[in-house]
XYZ file of N, CA, C and O in Angstrom:
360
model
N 20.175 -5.603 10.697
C 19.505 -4.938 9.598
C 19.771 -3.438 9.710
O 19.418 -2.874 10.746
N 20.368 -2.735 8.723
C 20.733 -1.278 8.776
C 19.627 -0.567 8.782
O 18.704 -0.741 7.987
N 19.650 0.278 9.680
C 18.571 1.410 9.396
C 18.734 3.262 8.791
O 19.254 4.311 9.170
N 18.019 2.808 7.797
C 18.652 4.224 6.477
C 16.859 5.122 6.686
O 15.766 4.578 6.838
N 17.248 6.859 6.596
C 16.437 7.589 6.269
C 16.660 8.286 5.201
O 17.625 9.046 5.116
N 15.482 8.048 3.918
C 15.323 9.258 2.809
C 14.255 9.545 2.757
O 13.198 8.939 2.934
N 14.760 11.439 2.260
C 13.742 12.576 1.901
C 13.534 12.302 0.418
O 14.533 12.110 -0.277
N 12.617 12.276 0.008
C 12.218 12.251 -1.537
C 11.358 13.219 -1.827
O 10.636 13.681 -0.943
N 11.307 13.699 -3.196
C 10.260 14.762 -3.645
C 9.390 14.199 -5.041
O 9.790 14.291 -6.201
N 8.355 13.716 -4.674
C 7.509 13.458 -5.901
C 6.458 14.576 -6.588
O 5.634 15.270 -5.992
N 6.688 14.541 -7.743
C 6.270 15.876 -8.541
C 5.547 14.679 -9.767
O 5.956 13.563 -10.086
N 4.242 15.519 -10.286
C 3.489 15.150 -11.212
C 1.831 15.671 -11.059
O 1.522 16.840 -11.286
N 0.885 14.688 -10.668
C -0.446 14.865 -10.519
C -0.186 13.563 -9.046
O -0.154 12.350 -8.840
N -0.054 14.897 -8.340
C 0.088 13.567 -7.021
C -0.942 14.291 -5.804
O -1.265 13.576 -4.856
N -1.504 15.894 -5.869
C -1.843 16.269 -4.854
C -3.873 16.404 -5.431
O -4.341 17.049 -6.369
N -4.740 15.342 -4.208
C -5.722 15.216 -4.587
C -6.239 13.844 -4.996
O -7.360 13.375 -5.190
N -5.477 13.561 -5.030
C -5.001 12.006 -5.563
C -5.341 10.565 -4.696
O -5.633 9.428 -5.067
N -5.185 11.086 -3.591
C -4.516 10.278 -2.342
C -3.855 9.555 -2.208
O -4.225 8.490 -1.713
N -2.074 9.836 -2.710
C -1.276 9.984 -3.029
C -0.612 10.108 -1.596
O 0.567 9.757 -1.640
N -0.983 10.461 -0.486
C -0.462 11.169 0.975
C -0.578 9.707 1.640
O 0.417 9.020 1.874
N -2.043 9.257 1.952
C -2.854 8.623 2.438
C -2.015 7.129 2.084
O -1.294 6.467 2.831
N -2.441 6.859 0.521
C -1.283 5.335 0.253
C -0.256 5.283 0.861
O 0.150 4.372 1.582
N 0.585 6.988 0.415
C 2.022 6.082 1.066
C 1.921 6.177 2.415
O 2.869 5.580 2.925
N 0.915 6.849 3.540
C 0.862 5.829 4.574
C 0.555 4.650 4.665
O 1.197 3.972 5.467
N 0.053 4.354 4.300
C -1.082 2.859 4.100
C 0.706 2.030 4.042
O 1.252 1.628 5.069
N 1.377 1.922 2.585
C 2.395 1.164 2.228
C 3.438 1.438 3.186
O 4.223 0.582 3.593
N 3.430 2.726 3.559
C 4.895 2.789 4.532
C 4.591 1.939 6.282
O 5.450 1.256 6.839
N 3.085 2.240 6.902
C 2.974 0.746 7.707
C 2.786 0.022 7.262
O 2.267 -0.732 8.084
N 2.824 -0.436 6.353
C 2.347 -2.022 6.132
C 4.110 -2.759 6.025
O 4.368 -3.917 6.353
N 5.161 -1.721 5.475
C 6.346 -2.032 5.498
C 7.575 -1.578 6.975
O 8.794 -1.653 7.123
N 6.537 -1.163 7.738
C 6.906 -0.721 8.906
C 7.983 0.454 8.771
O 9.013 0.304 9.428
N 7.848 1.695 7.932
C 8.484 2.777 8.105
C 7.806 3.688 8.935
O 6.585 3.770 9.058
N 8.944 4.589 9.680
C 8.300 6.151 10.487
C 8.459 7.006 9.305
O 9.226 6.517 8.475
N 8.013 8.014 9.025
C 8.377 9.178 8.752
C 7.059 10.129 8.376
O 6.188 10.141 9.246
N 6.740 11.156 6.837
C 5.716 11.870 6.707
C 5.631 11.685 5.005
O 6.314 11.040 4.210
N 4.629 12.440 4.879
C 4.417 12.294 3.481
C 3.323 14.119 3.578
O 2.107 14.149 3.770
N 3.957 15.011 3.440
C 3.579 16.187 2.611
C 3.253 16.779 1.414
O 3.988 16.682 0.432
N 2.069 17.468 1.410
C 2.192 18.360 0.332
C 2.831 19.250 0.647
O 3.079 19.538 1.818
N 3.352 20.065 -0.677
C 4.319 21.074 -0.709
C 3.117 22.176 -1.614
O 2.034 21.759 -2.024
N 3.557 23.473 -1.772
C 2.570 24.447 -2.439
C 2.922 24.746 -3.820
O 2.262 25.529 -4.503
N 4.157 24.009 -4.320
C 4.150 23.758 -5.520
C 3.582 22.588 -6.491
O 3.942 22.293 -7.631
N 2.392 21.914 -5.520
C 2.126 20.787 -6.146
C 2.824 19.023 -5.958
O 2.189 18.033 -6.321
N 3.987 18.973 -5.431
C 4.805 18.039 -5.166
C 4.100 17.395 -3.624
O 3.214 17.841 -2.894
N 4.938 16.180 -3.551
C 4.503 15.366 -2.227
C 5.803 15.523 -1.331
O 6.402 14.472 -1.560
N 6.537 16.224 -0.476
C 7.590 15.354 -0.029
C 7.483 14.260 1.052
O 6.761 14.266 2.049
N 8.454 13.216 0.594
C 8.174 11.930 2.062
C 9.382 11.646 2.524
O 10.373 11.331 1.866
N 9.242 11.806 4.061
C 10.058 10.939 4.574
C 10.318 9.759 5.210
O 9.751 9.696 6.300
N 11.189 8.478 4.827
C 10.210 7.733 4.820
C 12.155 6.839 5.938
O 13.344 7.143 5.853
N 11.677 6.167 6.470
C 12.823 5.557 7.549
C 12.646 4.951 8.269
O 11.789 5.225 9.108
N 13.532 3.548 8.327
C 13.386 2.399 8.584
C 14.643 1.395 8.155
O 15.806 1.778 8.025
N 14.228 0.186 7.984
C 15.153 -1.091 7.495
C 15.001 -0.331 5.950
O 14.025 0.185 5.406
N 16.571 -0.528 5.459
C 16.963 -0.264 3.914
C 16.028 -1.098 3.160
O 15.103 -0.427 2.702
N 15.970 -2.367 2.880
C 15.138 -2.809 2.388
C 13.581 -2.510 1.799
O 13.099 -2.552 0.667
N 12.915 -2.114 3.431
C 11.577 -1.366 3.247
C 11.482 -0.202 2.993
O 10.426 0.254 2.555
N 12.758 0.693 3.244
C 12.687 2.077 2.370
C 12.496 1.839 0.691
O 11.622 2.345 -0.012
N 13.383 1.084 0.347
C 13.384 1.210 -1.242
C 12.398 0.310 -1.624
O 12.371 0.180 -2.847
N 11.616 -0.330 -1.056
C 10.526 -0.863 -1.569
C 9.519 0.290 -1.599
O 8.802 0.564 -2.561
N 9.559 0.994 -0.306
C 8.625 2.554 -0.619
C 8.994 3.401 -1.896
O 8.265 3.792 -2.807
N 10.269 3.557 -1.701
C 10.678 4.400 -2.733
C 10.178 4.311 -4.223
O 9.768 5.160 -5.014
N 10.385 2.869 -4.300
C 9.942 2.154 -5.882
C 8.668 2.548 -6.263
O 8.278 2.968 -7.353
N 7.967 2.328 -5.047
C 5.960 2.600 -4.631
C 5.905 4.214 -5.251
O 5.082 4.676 -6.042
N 6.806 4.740 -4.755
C 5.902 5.890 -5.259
C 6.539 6.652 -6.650
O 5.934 7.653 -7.033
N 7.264 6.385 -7.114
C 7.292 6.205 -8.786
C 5.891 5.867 -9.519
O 5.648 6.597 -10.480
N 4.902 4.842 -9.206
C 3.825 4.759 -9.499
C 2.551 5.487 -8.551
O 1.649 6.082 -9.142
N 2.557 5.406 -7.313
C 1.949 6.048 -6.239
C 0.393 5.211 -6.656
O 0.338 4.346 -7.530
N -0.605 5.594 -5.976
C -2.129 5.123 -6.134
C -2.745 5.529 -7.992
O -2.457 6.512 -8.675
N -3.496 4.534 -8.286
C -3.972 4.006 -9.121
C -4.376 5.545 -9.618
O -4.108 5.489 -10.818
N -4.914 7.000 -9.333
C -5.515 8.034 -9.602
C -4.092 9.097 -10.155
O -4.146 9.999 -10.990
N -2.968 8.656 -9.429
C -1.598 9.521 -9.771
C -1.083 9.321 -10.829
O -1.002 8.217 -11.366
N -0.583 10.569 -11.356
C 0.601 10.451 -12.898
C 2.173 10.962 -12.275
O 2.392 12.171 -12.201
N 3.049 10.136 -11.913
C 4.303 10.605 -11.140
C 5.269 10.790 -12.199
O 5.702 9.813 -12.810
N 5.574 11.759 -12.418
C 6.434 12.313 -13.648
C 7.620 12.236 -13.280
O 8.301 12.035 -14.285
N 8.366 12.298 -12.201
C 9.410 12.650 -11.607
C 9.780 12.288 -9.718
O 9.229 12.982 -8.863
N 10.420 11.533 -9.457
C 10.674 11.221 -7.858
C 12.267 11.542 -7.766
O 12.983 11.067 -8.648
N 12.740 12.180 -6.930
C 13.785 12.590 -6.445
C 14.232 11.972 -4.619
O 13.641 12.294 -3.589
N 15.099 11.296 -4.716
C 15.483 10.958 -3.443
C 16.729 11.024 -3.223
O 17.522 10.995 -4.165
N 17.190 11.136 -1.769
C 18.486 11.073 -1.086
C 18.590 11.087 0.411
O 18.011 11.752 1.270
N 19.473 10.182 0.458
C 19.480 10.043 1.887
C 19.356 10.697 2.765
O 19.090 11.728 2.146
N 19.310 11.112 4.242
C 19.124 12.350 5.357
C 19.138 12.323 6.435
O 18.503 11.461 7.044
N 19.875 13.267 7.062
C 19.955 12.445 8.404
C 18.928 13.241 9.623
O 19.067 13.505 10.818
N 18.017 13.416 8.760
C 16.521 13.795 9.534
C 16.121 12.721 10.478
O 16.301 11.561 10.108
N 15.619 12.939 11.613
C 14.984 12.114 12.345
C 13.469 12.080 11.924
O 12.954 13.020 11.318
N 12.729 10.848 12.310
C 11.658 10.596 11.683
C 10.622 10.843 13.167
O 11.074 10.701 14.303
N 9.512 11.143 12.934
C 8.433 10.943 14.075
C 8.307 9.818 14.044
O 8.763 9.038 13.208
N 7.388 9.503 15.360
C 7.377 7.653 15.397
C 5.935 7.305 14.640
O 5.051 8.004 15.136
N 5.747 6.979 14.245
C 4.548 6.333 13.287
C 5.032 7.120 11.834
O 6.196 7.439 11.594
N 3.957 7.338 10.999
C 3.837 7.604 10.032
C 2.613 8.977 9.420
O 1.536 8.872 8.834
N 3.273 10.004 9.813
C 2.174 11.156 9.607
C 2.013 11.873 8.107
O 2.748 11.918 7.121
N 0.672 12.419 8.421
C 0.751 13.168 6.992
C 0.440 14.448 7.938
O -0.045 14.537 9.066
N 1.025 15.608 6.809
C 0.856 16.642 6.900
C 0.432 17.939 5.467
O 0.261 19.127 5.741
């Protein structure tokens, strides 16, 4: 099973939301490492890395994000960032 890391940038009504918090929740439950940030322009960035599969099942996730978010826009691409081991927010 290949293991792929992407940085994505979600922009909309995502900060306040708990918007951070889900995509931890979904990224263990799909067994990814990485983070999920706010940025000070309002955006989330995540990094999210693991089996290809369970990345783009995250990825898909946060196009919609938690039931309180309006995601206007998700931007992703691959990276060859290393991930922390679990799944942090910052």
């Amino acid at each position: 099973m290949a293991e792929t890391c992407v940085l994505a940038r979600v922009e909309g009504h995502v900060q306040g939301v708990s918007f951070r918090d889900g995509t931890r929740i979904r990224a263990q439950k799909l067994g990814i490492t990485g983070y999920a940030r706010n940025q000070p322009d309002g955006s989330v960035e995540v990094l999210a890395c693991g089996a290809e599969n369970a990345v783009s099942q995250l990825i898909e996730w946060l196009h919609e994000g938690p039931p309180a978010a309006s995601v206007s826009r998700v931007e992703s691409h691959p990276t060859s960032t290393v991930a922390p081991s679990g799944f942090t927010l910052g």
